[in-house]
Amino acid sequence: MAQTQISVERIRLGIENRLNYIRYATPEKVGYLLDAYYTGGFEIAKLWDALERRHPTIAAVVGKRKADVGRMDWQVLVRSDLDDGLEAEAQRHADALKGFYDNLQVTSALKQDETGGVGLLAQQILDARGKEYSVHEWIWRLPSRGRGLTAEFRACPMWWFENRTGRLRYLPDDGQMYGVPMDPKEWLVSAAPAPLMEATTVAWLFTHACLNDWLAFCDKFGMPGLLGKTDAAQGSKEWDAMVTAVREFGQDWAAVVNREAGIDVIEASSSGTLPYPELVNVMTRSIITLWRGGDLSTLSSTQGEGQGASVQDGETNLLKEDDARFVSEKLQERVDRQVIAYYFGPGVEPLAYFELQPPVQSDIARELQVDAMFLNHGMPLGRADFYERYSRRMPDPATPPEEIIIGRSAPEAAPTQGQPGRPRLGLSNAVRILNAAADARVSEALKESAMAEITPALRRALEPLFARLEDIAAMEDAVQQRMAMEAVRRDLPDFLLRADVADADLVAAIEGLLGSSTVNGLLSAPELPGERARP
């Protein structure tokens, strides 16, 4: 297996010879670097590296773009188009790939204290989105001590390479024009079309020049000038006193002339609005749009508080999916095949593959509307599917009710015997239908079916309450009756949560249909639906 191709001396010189290209960047020099880039040289990558570190906007958008893939989960999947009998072999391929990715190590040649795994590797590969290429030195680690085949990947700076022959080649020393060929088993090269840093550099040049002019304007005209006037002869005590006074009041933009005594303030005025802020804003938006697919909310608002245009979440999500696919395809093409070839022989087609998983975007508000529509029309929903859709874990059926902090564990409703010609809804659906009875889309037949199923259960649950009300009705003392009714009203919430009212759907029916007027309604209504009047 291959050993490291990069010497310690190469790394040392690479660090010591780095320059801050921003300090020396002029349109002419940047144009020269871009011309050299078109002919295969990557010296401009030193400027790009500095911009990603020091420019606030570029550092933010590039960092976010890379962090998006760094946070993604990954998995090893078995191919879905397998012939019969290959399932076991495909699982062996998957196990080999998973062991490789679980144990790989990732670092940077110029910053080896930075270490990580698949997440860091994905971020470094995505560097190709900006610079057209990303390159890793590939150091294999043979199986040992129960660990399978794995590798170490070291990200290398782009100015260590050149592309003057159609393929990337490594430059062993600075100053060389032509490099040496790179073995695909020793280097992981990722190439991307339309590098974003080229357009970013053009936008930055406009911003850079504009900001320099703006700073020069502020430096020159930010403070008013002073003109001291005196009738004293030059060199006299009076003249020297005026010079001292002007110097103390304003150091830079000041003068003394031989005329009548006095100090005038010289102010520079400009007609109209300065063009610098608007141009800087336009170029900043261009950089953000290049990398994020939409402007940041804080820049979209005229008030600067994010109340303007949206961040174009849909387009940003497409970028995440595209980046995940880009990283996945590079690793499938270059790494997966090499690992399978080591374990199962040269030329063996991988039956499993690595995949980076972009986050699944869901519209919760729309999902809730759809669920409500299903329930309102009496169409049942699976409880497990409901919990999974909203990323919630179902309570364990064996969990005691007192240990469930939020809500109550709802057992399955016992099947009810439907009447001829009426659909059997189930108690929980019947409750939801009646709670949405005001909705014009719920038919009268469906409401009647729901009431027919709820009435018997509701009658059984309210039997103790009816008995208590009968005792109160038999009281002759009006004061005692009123006090007893107040006690019923006060005890009603506890009654609804008693152990013998165990069905959460039934509790919802009582609360939703009867609510706070349960007691008054029972006293004023002669009977429940389908039941004779009580005395």
Short mmCIF file of C-alpha atoms in Angstrom, two decimals, residues 224-523:
data_model
loop_
_atom_site.label_atom_id
_atom_site.label_comp_id
_atom_site.label_asym_id
_atom_site.label_seq_id
_atom_site.Cartn_x
_atom_site.Cartn_y
_atom_site.Cartn_z
CA PRO A 224 -13.70 69.39 8.71
CA GLY A 225 -10.57 71.39 7.84
CA LEU A 226 -9.40 74.49 9.68
CA LEU A 227 -8.14 77.77 8.19
CA GLY A 228 -6.58 80.19 10.67
CA LYS A 229 -6.31 83.84 9.59
CA THR A 230 -4.21 86.55 11.30
CA ASP A 231 -2.75 90.02 10.57
CA ALA A 232 0.43 89.13 12.45
CA ALA A 233 3.69 88.86 10.55
CA GLN A 234 4.93 85.38 9.82
CA GLY A 235 7.41 84.29 12.51
CA SER A 236 6.08 86.70 15.12
CA LYS A 237 4.75 85.61 18.50
CA GLU A 238 1.21 86.28 17.36
CA TRP A 239 1.74 84.15 14.23
CA ASP A 240 3.23 81.29 16.26
CA ALA A 241 0.30 81.50 18.72
CA MET A 242 -2.16 81.11 15.85
CA VAL A 243 -0.21 78.13 14.45
CA THR A 244 -0.27 76.48 17.89
CA ALA A 245 -4.01 77.08 18.27
CA VAL A 246 -4.82 75.58 14.86
CA ARG A 247 -2.53 72.60 15.48
CA GLU A 248 -4.15 71.84 18.82
CA PHE A 249 -7.66 72.08 17.40
CA GLY A 250 -7.10 69.96 14.31
CA GLN A 251 -3.94 68.06 13.41
CA ASP A 252 -4.17 66.98 9.78
CA TRP A 253 -6.30 69.21 7.62
CA ALA A 254 -5.29 72.71 8.86
CA ALA A 255 -3.50 75.82 7.63
CA VAL A 256 -2.60 79.38 8.73
CA VAL A 257 -2.68 82.40 6.40
CA ASN A 258 -1.60 85.99 6.95
CA ARG A 259 -4.82 87.93 7.10
CA GLU A 260 -7.28 89.12 9.70
CA ALA A 261 -7.35 87.02 12.87
CA GLY A 262 -9.89 84.17 13.04
CA ILE A 263 -10.34 80.40 12.57
CA ASP A 264 -12.67 79.13 9.85
CA VAL A 265 -14.05 75.61 9.48
CA ILE A 266 -13.64 74.18 5.96
CA GLU A 267 -16.29 71.56 5.17
CA ALA A 268 -16.35 69.43 2.02
CA SER A 269 -19.82 68.86 0.67
CA SER A 270 -20.96 66.44 -2.01
CA SER A 271 -24.09 66.77 -4.08
CA GLY A 272 -26.47 63.79 -4.21
CA THR A 273 -25.95 60.39 -2.57
CA LEU A 274 -22.58 58.70 -2.36
CA PRO A 275 -22.44 55.66 -4.71
CA TYR A 276 -20.22 53.56 -2.45
CA PRO A 277 -22.84 52.00 -0.11
CA GLU A 278 -25.14 50.89 -2.94
CA LEU A 279 -22.34 49.35 -4.98
CA VAL A 280 -20.98 47.47 -1.96
CA ASN A 281 -24.49 46.22 -1.21
CA VAL A 282 -25.03 45.00 -4.79
CA MET A 283 -21.74 43.11 -4.87
CA THR A 284 -22.35 41.60 -1.44
CA ARG A 285 -25.74 40.33 -2.59
CA SER A 286 -24.10 38.83 -5.67
CA ILE A 287 -21.60 36.89 -3.55
CA ILE A 288 -24.34 35.58 -1.26
CA THR A 289 -26.53 34.56 -4.20
CA LEU A 290 -23.64 32.68 -5.80
CA TRP A 291 -23.07 30.52 -2.75
CA ARG A 292 -26.44 30.28 -1.01
CA GLY A 293 -28.95 30.58 -3.84
CA GLY A 294 -30.62 33.64 -2.28
CA ASP A 295 -29.80 36.74 -0.27
CA LEU A 296 -29.60 36.57 3.51
CA SER A 297 -32.71 37.78 5.34
CA THR A 298 -30.80 40.54 7.09
CA LEU A 299 -29.80 42.00 3.72
CA SER A 300 -33.21 41.47 2.12
CA SER A 301 -34.96 43.87 4.43
CA THR A 302 -34.86 47.61 3.91
CA GLN A 303 -34.90 47.92 7.69
CA GLY A 304 -32.03 45.46 8.07
CA GLU A 305 -34.10 43.22 10.35
CA GLY A 306 -34.91 40.38 8.00
CA GLN A 307 -38.45 41.50 7.18
CA GLY A 308 -37.94 41.74 3.41
CA ALA A 309 -37.58 39.03 0.78
CA SER A 310 -37.23 35.42 1.90
CA VAL A 311 -33.99 33.46 1.84
CA GLN A 312 -35.40 31.30 -0.95
CA ASP A 313 -35.45 28.15 1.15
CA GLY A 314 -36.52 26.02 -1.79
CA GLU A 315 -33.45 26.91 -3.83
CA THR A 316 -31.16 26.50 -0.82
CA ASN A 317 -32.56 23.01 -0.24
CA LEU A 318 -31.83 22.13 -3.86
CA LEU A 319 -28.22 23.21 -3.33
CA LYS A 320 -27.96 20.92 -0.30
CA GLU A 321 -29.30 18.00 -2.30
CA ASP A 322 -26.94 18.77 -5.18
CA ASP A 323 -23.93 19.00 -2.85
CA ALA A 324 -24.86 15.72 -1.15
CA ARG A 325 -25.11 14.04 -4.55
CA PHE A 326 -21.78 15.53 -5.64
CA VAL A 327 -19.90 14.22 -2.59
CA SER A 328 -21.64 10.84 -2.75
CA GLU A 329 -20.83 10.31 -6.42
CA LYS A 330 -17.16 11.18 -5.93
CA LEU A 331 -16.78 8.67 -3.10
CA GLN A 332 -18.78 6.00 -4.94
CA GLU A 333 -16.68 6.40 -8.07
CA ARG A 334 -13.25 6.66 -6.47
CA VAL A 335 -13.30 5.14 -2.98
CA ASP A 336 -16.03 2.47 -3.01
CA ARG A 337 -14.52 0.69 -6.02
CA GLN A 338 -11.04 0.60 -4.49
CA VAL A 339 -12.33 -0.84 -1.20
CA ILE A 340 -14.40 -3.53 -2.95
CA ALA A 341 -11.45 -4.37 -5.19
CA TYR A 342 -9.23 -4.92 -2.13
CA TYR A 343 -11.70 -7.25 -0.41
CA PHE A 344 -13.26 -9.08 -3.36
CA GLY A 345 -10.76 -8.76 -6.20
CA PRO A 346 -9.98 -6.35 -9.07
CA GLY A 347 -12.83 -5.54 -11.40
CA VAL A 348 -15.61 -6.67 -9.01
CA GLU A 349 -18.63 -4.41 -9.40
CA PRO A 350 -19.73 -2.94 -6.04
CA LEU A 351 -23.11 -4.22 -4.90
CA ALA A 352 -23.38 -1.54 -2.20
CA TYR A 353 -22.55 2.13 -2.13
CA PHE A 354 -21.94 5.14 0.13
CA GLU A 355 -24.59 7.86 0.26
CA LEU A 356 -24.71 11.22 1.99
CA GLN A 357 -28.25 12.02 3.12
CA PRO A 358 -29.52 15.60 2.78
CA PRO A 359 -32.10 16.64 5.38
CA VAL A 360 -35.73 15.88 4.53
CA GLN A 361 -37.72 19.09 4.29
CA SER A 362 -41.37 18.97 5.36
CA ASP A 363 -44.14 21.54 5.54
CA ILE A 364 -45.60 20.90 9.00
CA ALA A 365 -48.47 23.35 8.55
CA ARG A 366 -49.55 21.68 5.31
CA GLU A 367 -49.22 18.21 6.86
CA LEU A 368 -51.50 19.24 9.72
CA GLN A 369 -54.09 20.59 7.28
CA VAL A 370 -54.11 17.32 5.36
CA ASP A 371 -54.43 15.30 8.58
CA ALA A 372 -57.32 17.49 9.74
CA MET A 373 -59.07 16.98 6.39
CA PHE A 374 -58.74 13.20 6.75
CA LEU A 375 -60.13 13.23 10.27
CA ASN A 376 -62.96 15.59 9.42
CA HIS A 377 -64.11 13.18 6.72
CA GLY A 378 -63.97 10.17 9.02
CA MET A 379 -60.86 8.63 7.46
CA PRO A 380 -58.72 7.03 10.19
CA LEU A 381 -54.97 7.67 10.50
CA GLY A 382 -52.42 5.16 11.72
CA ARG A 383 -50.99 6.21 15.08
CA ALA A 384 -47.48 4.93 14.31
CA ASP A 385 -47.45 6.71 10.93
CA PHE A 386 -48.67 9.90 12.60
CA TYR A 387 -45.83 9.86 15.15
CA GLU A 388 -43.22 9.07 12.48
CA ARG A 389 -44.35 11.89 10.19
CA TYR A 390 -43.80 14.47 12.93
CA SER A 391 -40.56 12.88 14.17
CA ARG A 392 -42.00 11.88 17.52
CA ARG A 393 -41.54 8.60 19.36
CA MET A 394 -44.63 6.65 20.34
CA PRO A 395 -45.03 6.07 24.10
CA ASP A 396 -44.35 2.52 25.20
CA PRO A 397 -47.71 0.79 25.81
CA ALA A 398 -46.28 -0.53 29.08
CA THR A 399 -45.46 2.96 30.37
CA PRO A 400 -47.63 3.85 33.39
CA PRO A 401 -49.92 6.83 32.70
CA GLU A 402 -48.35 8.84 35.54
CA GLU A 403 -44.96 8.68 33.80
CA ILE A 404 -46.28 10.22 30.58
CA ILE A 405 -45.51 13.90 31.10
CA ILE A 406 -47.51 15.36 28.21
CA GLY A 407 -50.94 14.08 27.24
CA ARG A 408 -52.23 10.62 27.97
CA SER A 409 -51.63 7.22 26.45
CA ALA A 410 -54.76 6.49 24.40
CA PRO A 411 -55.64 2.80 24.17
CA GLU A 412 -57.26 1.52 21.07
CA ALA A 413 -61.01 2.06 21.09
CA ALA A 414 -63.07 -1.08 21.44
CA PRO A 415 -64.96 -1.92 18.28
CA THR A 416 -68.55 -0.77 18.28
CA GLN A 417 -71.50 -2.41 16.62
CA GLY A 418 -72.62 -0.06 13.91
CA GLN A 419 -76.27 0.41 13.06
CA PRO A 420 -77.53 -0.77 9.67
CA GLY A 421 -76.73 1.74 6.97
CA ARG A 422 -74.24 3.63 9.15
CA PRO A 423 -70.45 3.39 8.89
CA ARG A 424 -68.51 2.06 11.86
CA LEU A 425 -66.17 4.90 12.77
CA GLY A 426 -64.55 3.97 16.03
CA LEU A 427 -64.80 6.13 19.14
CA SER A 428 -61.74 8.29 18.44
CA ASN A 429 -62.86 9.21 14.92
CA ALA A 430 -66.40 9.84 16.16
CA VAL A 431 -65.09 12.31 18.74
CA ARG A 432 -63.05 14.18 16.12
CA ILE A 433 -66.04 14.36 13.77
CA LEU A 434 -68.28 15.86 16.44
CA ASN A 435 -65.61 18.32 17.52
CA ALA A 436 -65.53 19.49 13.88
CA ALA A 437 -69.31 19.42 13.50
CA ALA A 438 -69.41 23.08 12.48
CA ASP A 439 -67.41 22.25 9.35
CA ALA A 440 -69.77 22.27 6.38
CA ARG A 441 -67.84 19.41 4.79
CA VAL A 442 -68.97 16.96 7.52
CA SER A 443 -72.24 15.39 6.40
CA GLU A 444 -75.27 15.04 8.65
CA ALA A 445 -75.21 11.26 8.21
CA LEU A 446 -71.64 11.15 9.47
CA LYS A 447 -72.54 13.33 12.47
CA GLU A 448 -75.45 11.01 13.33
CA SER A 449 -73.20 7.95 13.10
CA ALA A 450 -70.64 9.62 15.36
CA MET A 451 -73.28 10.56 17.95
CA ALA A 452 -74.71 7.01 17.89
CA GLU A 453 -71.31 5.57 18.79
CA ILE A 454 -70.46 8.15 21.46
CA THR A 455 -73.81 8.15 23.29
CA PRO A 456 -73.54 4.73 25.03
CA ALA A 457 -69.97 5.33 26.17
CA LEU A 458 -70.81 8.84 27.30
CA ARG A 459 -73.84 7.56 29.24
CA ARG A 460 -71.73 4.98 31.08
CA ALA A 461 -69.03 7.50 31.96
CA LEU A 462 -71.54 10.05 33.28
CA GLU A 463 -73.52 7.58 35.38
CA PRO A 464 -71.79 8.58 38.68
CA LEU A 465 -72.29 12.23 37.85
CA PHE A 466 -75.99 11.68 37.19
CA ALA A 467 -76.35 9.91 40.52
CA ARG A 468 -74.75 12.81 42.33
CA LEU A 469 -76.99 15.28 40.53
CA GLU A 470 -80.06 13.25 41.47
CA ASP A 471 -79.05 13.50 45.13
CA ILE A 472 -78.64 17.26 44.78
CA ALA A 473 -82.02 17.59 43.06
CA ALA A 474 -83.66 15.82 46.04
CA MET A 475 -82.33 18.40 48.50
CA GLU A 476 -84.99 20.68 49.98
CA ASP A 477 -82.63 23.42 51.22
CA ALA A 478 -81.89 25.80 48.30
CA VAL A 479 -78.66 27.03 49.95
CA GLN A 480 -77.37 23.48 50.32
CA GLN A 481 -78.30 22.74 46.70
CA ARG A 482 -76.31 25.74 45.47
CA MET A 483 -73.28 24.77 47.59
CA ALA A 484 -73.48 21.19 46.33
CA MET A 485 -73.66 22.37 42.72
CA GLU A 486 -70.62 24.57 43.25
CA ALA A 487 -68.78 21.52 44.59
CA VAL A 488 -69.76 19.55 41.46
CA ARG A 489 -68.52 22.33 39.22
CA ARG A 490 -65.27 22.47 41.20
CA ASP A 491 -64.76 18.67 41.11
CA LEU A 492 -65.59 18.24 37.42
CA PRO A 493 -61.95 18.33 36.13
CA ASP A 494 -60.91 15.67 38.64
CA PHE A 495 -63.91 13.60 37.67
CA LEU A 496 -62.90 13.64 34.02
CA LEU A 497 -59.45 12.32 34.92
CA ARG A 498 -60.61 9.58 37.27
CA ALA A 499 -59.38 6.04 36.66
CA ASP A 500 -62.79 4.82 35.57
CA VAL A 501 -62.90 7.44 32.79
CA ALA A 502 -59.79 5.92 31.23
CA ASP A 503 -60.48 6.49 27.55
CA ALA A 504 -58.70 9.67 26.43
CA ASP A 505 -61.00 9.97 23.42
CA LEU A 506 -64.02 9.92 25.70
CA VAL A 507 -62.46 12.61 27.88
CA ALA A 508 -61.96 14.68 24.74
CA ALA A 509 -65.60 14.16 23.86
CA ILE A 510 -66.75 15.38 27.27
CA GLU A 511 -64.43 18.36 27.25
CA GLY A 512 -65.01 19.28 23.61
CA LEU A 513 -68.76 18.74 23.41
CA LEU A 514 -69.82 19.75 26.88
CA GLY A 515 -66.95 21.92 28.10
CA SER A 516 -67.43 24.23 31.06
CA SER A 517 -71.20 24.12 30.69
CA THR A 518 -71.51 20.39 31.43
CA VAL A 519 -73.26 20.80 34.76
CA ASN A 520 -75.61 23.58 33.64
CA GLY A 521 -76.41 21.70 30.43
CA LEU A 522 -77.24 18.50 32.28
CA LEU A 523 -79.58 20.34 34.64
#
